[in-house]
mmCIF file of C-alpha atoms in Angstrom:
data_model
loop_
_atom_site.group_PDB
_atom_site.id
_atom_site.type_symbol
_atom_site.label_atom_id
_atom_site.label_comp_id
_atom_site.label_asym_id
_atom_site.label_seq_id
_atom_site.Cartn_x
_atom_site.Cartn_y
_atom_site.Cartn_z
ATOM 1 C CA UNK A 121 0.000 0.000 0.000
ATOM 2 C CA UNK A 122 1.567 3.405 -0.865
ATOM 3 C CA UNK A 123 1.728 5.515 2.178
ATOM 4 C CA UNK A 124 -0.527 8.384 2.684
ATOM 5 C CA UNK A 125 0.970 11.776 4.064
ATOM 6 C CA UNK A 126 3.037 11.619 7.049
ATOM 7 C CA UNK A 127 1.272 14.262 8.680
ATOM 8 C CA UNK A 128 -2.582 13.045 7.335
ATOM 9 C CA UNK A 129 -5.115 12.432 9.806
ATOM 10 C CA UNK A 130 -4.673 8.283 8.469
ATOM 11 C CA UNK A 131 -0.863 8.297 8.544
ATOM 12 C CA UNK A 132 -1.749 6.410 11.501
ATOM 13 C CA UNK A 133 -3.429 3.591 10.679
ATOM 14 C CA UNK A 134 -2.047 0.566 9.564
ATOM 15 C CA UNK A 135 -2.995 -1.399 6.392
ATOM 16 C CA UNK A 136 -5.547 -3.708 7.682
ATOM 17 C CA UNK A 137 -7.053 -0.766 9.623
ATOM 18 C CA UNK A 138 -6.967 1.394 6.449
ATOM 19 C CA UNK A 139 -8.977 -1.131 4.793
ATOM 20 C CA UNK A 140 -11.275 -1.815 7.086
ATOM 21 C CA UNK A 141 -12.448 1.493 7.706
ATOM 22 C CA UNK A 142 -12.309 1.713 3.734
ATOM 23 C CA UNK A 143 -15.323 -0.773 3.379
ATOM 24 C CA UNK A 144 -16.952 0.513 6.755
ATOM 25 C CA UNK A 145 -17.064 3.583 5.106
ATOM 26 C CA UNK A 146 -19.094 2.159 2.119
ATOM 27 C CA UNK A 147 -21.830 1.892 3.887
ATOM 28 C CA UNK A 148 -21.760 4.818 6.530
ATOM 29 C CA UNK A 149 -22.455 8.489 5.808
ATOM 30 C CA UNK A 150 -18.275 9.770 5.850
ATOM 31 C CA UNK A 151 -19.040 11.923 9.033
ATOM 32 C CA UNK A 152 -20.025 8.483 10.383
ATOM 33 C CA UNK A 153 -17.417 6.893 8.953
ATOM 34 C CA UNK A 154 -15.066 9.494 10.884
ATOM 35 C CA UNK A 155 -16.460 9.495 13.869
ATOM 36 C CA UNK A 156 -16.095 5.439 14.071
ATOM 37 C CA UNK A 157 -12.481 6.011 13.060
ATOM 38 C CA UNK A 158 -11.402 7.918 15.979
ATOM 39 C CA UNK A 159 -13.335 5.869 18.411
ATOM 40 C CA UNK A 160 -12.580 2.968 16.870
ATOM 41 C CA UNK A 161 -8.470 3.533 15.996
ATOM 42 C CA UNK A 162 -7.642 6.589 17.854
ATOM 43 C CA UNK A 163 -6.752 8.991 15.128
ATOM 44 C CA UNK A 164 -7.246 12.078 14.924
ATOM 45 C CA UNK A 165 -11.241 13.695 13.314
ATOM 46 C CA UNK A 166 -10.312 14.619 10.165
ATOM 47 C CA UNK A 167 -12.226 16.969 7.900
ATOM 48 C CA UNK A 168 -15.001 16.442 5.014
ATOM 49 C CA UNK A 169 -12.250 17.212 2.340
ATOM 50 C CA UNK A 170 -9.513 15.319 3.880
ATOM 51 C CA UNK A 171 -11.471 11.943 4.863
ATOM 52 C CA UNK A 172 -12.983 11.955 0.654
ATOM 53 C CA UNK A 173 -8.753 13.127 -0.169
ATOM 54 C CA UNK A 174 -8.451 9.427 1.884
ATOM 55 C CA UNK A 175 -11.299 7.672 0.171
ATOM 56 C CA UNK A 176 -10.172 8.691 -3.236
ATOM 57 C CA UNK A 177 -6.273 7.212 -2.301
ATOM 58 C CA UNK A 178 -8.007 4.020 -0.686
ATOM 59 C CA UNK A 179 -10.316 3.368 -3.942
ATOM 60 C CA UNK A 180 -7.210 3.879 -6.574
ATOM 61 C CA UNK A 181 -5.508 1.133 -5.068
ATOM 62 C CA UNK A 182 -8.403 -1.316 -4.008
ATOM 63 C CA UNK A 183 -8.092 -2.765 -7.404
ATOM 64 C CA UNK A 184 -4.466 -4.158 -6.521
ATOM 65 C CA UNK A 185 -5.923 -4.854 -3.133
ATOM 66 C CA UNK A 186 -8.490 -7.413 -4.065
ATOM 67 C CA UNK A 187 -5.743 -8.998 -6.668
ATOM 68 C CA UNK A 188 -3.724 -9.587 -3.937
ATOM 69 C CA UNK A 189 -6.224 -10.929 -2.128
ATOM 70 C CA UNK A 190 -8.249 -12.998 -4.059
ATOM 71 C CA UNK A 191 -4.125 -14.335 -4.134
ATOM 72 C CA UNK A 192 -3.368 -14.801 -1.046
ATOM 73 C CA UNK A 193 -7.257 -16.600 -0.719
ATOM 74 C CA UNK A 194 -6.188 -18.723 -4.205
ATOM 75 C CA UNK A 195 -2.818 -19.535 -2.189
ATOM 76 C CA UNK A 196 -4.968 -20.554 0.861
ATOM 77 C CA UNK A 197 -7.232 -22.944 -1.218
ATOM 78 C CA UNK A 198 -4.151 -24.485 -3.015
ATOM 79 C CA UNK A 199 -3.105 -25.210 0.334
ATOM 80 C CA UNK A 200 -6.213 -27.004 1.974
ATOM 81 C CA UNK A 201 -6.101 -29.019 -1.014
ATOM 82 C CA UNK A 202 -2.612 -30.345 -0.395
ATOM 83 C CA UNK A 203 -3.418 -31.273 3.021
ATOM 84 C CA UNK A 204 -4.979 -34.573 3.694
ATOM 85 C CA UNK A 205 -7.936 -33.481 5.895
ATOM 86 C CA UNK A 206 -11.456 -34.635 6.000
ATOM 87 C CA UNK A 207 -13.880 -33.235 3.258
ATOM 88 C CA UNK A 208 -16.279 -31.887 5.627
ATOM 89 C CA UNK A 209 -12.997 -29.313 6.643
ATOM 90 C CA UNK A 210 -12.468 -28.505 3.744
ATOM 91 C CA UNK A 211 -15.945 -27.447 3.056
ATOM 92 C CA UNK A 212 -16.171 -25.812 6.279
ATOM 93 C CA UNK A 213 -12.675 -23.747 5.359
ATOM 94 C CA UNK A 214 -14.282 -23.191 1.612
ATOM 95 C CA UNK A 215 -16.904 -21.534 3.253
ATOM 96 C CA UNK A 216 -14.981 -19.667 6.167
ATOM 97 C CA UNK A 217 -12.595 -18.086 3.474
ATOM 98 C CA UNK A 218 -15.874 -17.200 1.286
ATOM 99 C CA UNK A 219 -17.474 -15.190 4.064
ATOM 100 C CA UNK A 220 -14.114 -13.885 5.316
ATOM 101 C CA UNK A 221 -13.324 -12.684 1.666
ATOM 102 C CA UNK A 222 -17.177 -11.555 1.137
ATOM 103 C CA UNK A 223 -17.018 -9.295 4.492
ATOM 104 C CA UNK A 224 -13.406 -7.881 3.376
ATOM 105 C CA UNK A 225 -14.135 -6.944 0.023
ATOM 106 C CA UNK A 226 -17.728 -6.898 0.434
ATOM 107 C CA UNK A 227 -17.820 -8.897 -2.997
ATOM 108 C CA UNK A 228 -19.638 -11.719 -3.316
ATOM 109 C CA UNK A 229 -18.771 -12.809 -6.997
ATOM 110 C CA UNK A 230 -15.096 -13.185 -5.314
ATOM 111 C CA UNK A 231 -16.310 -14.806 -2.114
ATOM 112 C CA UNK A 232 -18.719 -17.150 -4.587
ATOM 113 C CA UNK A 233 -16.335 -18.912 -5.940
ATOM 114 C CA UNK A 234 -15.243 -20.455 -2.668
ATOM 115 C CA UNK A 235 -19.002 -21.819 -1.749
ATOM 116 C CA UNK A 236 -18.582 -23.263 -5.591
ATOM 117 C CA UNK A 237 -15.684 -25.077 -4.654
ATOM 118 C CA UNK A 238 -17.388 -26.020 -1.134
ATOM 119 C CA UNK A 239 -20.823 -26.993 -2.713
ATOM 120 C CA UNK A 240 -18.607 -29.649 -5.632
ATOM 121 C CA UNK A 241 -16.821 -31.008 -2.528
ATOM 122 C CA UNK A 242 -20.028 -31.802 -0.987
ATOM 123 C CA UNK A 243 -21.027 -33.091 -4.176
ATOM 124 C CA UNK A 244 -17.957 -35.178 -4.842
ATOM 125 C CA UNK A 245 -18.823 -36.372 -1.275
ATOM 126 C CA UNK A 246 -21.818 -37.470 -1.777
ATOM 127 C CA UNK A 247 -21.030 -39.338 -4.864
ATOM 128 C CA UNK A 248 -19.168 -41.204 -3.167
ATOM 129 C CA UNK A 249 -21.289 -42.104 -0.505
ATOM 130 C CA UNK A 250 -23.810 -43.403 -3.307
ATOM 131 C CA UNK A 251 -20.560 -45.368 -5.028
ATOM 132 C CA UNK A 252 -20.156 -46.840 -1.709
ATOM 133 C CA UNK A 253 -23.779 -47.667 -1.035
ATOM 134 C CA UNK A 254 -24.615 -49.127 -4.704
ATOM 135 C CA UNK A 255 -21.524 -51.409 -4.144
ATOM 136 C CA UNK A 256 -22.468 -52.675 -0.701
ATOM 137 C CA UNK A 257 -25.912 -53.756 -2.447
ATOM 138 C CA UNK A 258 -24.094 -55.443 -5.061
ATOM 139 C CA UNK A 259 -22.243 -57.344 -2.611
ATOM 140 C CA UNK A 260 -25.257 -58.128 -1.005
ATOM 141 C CA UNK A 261 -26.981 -59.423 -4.364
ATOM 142 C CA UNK A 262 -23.952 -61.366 -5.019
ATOM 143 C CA UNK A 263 -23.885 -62.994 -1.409
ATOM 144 C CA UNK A 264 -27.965 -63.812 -1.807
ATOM 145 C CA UNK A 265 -27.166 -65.601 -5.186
ATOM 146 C CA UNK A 266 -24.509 -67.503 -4.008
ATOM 147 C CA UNK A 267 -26.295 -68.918 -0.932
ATOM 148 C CA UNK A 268 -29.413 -69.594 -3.494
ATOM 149 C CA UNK A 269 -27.020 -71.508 -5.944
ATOM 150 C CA UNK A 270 -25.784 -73.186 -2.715
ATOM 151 C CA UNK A 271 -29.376 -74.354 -2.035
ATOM 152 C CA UNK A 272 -30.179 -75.218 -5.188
ATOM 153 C CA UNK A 273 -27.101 -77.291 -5.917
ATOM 154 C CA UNK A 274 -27.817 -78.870 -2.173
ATOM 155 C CA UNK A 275 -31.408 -79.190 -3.479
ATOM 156 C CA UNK A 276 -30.479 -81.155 -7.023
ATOM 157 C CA UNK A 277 -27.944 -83.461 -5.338
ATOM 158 C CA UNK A 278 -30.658 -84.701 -2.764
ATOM 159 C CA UNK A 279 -32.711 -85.190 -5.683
ATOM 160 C CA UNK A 280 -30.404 -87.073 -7.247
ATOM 161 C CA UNK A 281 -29.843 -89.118 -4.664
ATOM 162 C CA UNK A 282 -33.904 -89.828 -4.524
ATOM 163 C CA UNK A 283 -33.715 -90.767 -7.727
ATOM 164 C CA UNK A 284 -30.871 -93.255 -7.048
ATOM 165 C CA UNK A 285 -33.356 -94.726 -3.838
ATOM 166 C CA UNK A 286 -36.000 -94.757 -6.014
ATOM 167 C CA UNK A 287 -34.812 -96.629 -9.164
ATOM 168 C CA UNK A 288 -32.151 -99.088 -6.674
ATOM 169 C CA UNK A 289 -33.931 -102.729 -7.458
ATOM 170 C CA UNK A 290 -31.903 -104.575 -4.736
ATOM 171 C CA UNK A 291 -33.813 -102.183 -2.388
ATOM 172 C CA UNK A 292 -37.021 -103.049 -0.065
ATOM 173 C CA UNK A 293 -39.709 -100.566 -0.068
ATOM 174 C CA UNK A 294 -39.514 -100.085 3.432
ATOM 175 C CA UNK A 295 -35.784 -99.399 3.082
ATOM 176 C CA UNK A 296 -36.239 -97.398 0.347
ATOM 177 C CA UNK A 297 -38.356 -95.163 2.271
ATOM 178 C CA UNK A 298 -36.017 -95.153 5.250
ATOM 179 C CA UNK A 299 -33.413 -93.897 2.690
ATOM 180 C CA UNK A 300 -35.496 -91.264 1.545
ATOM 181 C CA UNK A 301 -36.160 -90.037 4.815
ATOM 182 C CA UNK A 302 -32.577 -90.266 5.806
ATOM 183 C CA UNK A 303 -31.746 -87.882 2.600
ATOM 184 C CA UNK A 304 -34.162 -85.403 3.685
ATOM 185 C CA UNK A 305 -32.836 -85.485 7.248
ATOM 186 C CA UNK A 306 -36.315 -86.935 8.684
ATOM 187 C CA UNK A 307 -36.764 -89.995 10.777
#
């Protein structure tokens, strides 16, 4: 930030203050502005022509400001996504540096694009979760036809094995029964 006057009413603020009373000031009346100023930092009250003097400095170089913001908040972002945290941080710190950017630069095209980036995390998330949930019910499908090709082979061998009771000639009827049963499992 290039420095204002040394002997300005401002000269006394520092950068972060400088902006912040910069977008306060957006939406106050400049007296009110002022007056929140001095309580607020300490500075001196400065006059009509010198606080508008300050607003026109402050609004020639907000341009570079947000630039070197919506930077640093790029820089941030590239950061989080390096790290190996849970998706539900990073959505919460999508959405933290969206508001924080949104309330600094009172912008919310900027601050937008971080609840973007939150809201396809969530997404991505959830897609997942469905991935996840579809292949657990395949699982299950393929489990339940296994055990029913289980019975059914179970069911064609004791069949079989009827079959063999039924059409043995050396066999009794009464011991052909008792076989049967015995392949069934009764008594």
């Amino acid at each position: 930030m290039r420095n204002v006057r040394t002997d300005s009413w401002a000269s006394s603020l520092t950068e972060e203050q400088s902006w912040q009373l910069y977008y306060k000031s957006r939406a106050l009346k400049w007296n009110e502005a002022a007056d929140w100023a001095v309580k607020e930092f300490g500075v001196e009250a400065p006059s009509r022509t010198a606080f508008y003097a300050w607003l026109a400095h402050m609004r020639g170089m907000e341009s570079a400001h947000r630039l070197e913001q919506a930077a640093t908040a790029a820089a941030e972002a590239a950061a989080l996504a390096k790290t190996k945290t849970s998706d539900d941080a990073l959505i919460a710190a999508y959405k933290a540096m969206g508001a924080e950017l949104a309330l600094r630069t009172g912008s919310a095209g900027e601050a937008g694009k971080f609840v973007q980036m939150a809201g396809a995390l969530a997404d991505r998330r959830l897609r997942a979760e469905e991935l996840k949930l579809k292949a657990r019910a395949q699982e299950t499908k393929d489990e339940q036809l296994k055990l029913a090709r289980e019975k059914f082979e179970a069911a064609e061998k004791r069949l079989s094995a009827v079959q063999g009771a039924v059409d043995a000639p050396q066999l009794t009827d009464a011991e052909r029964v008792a076989k049967i049963k015995g392949i069934f499992g009764m008594k």
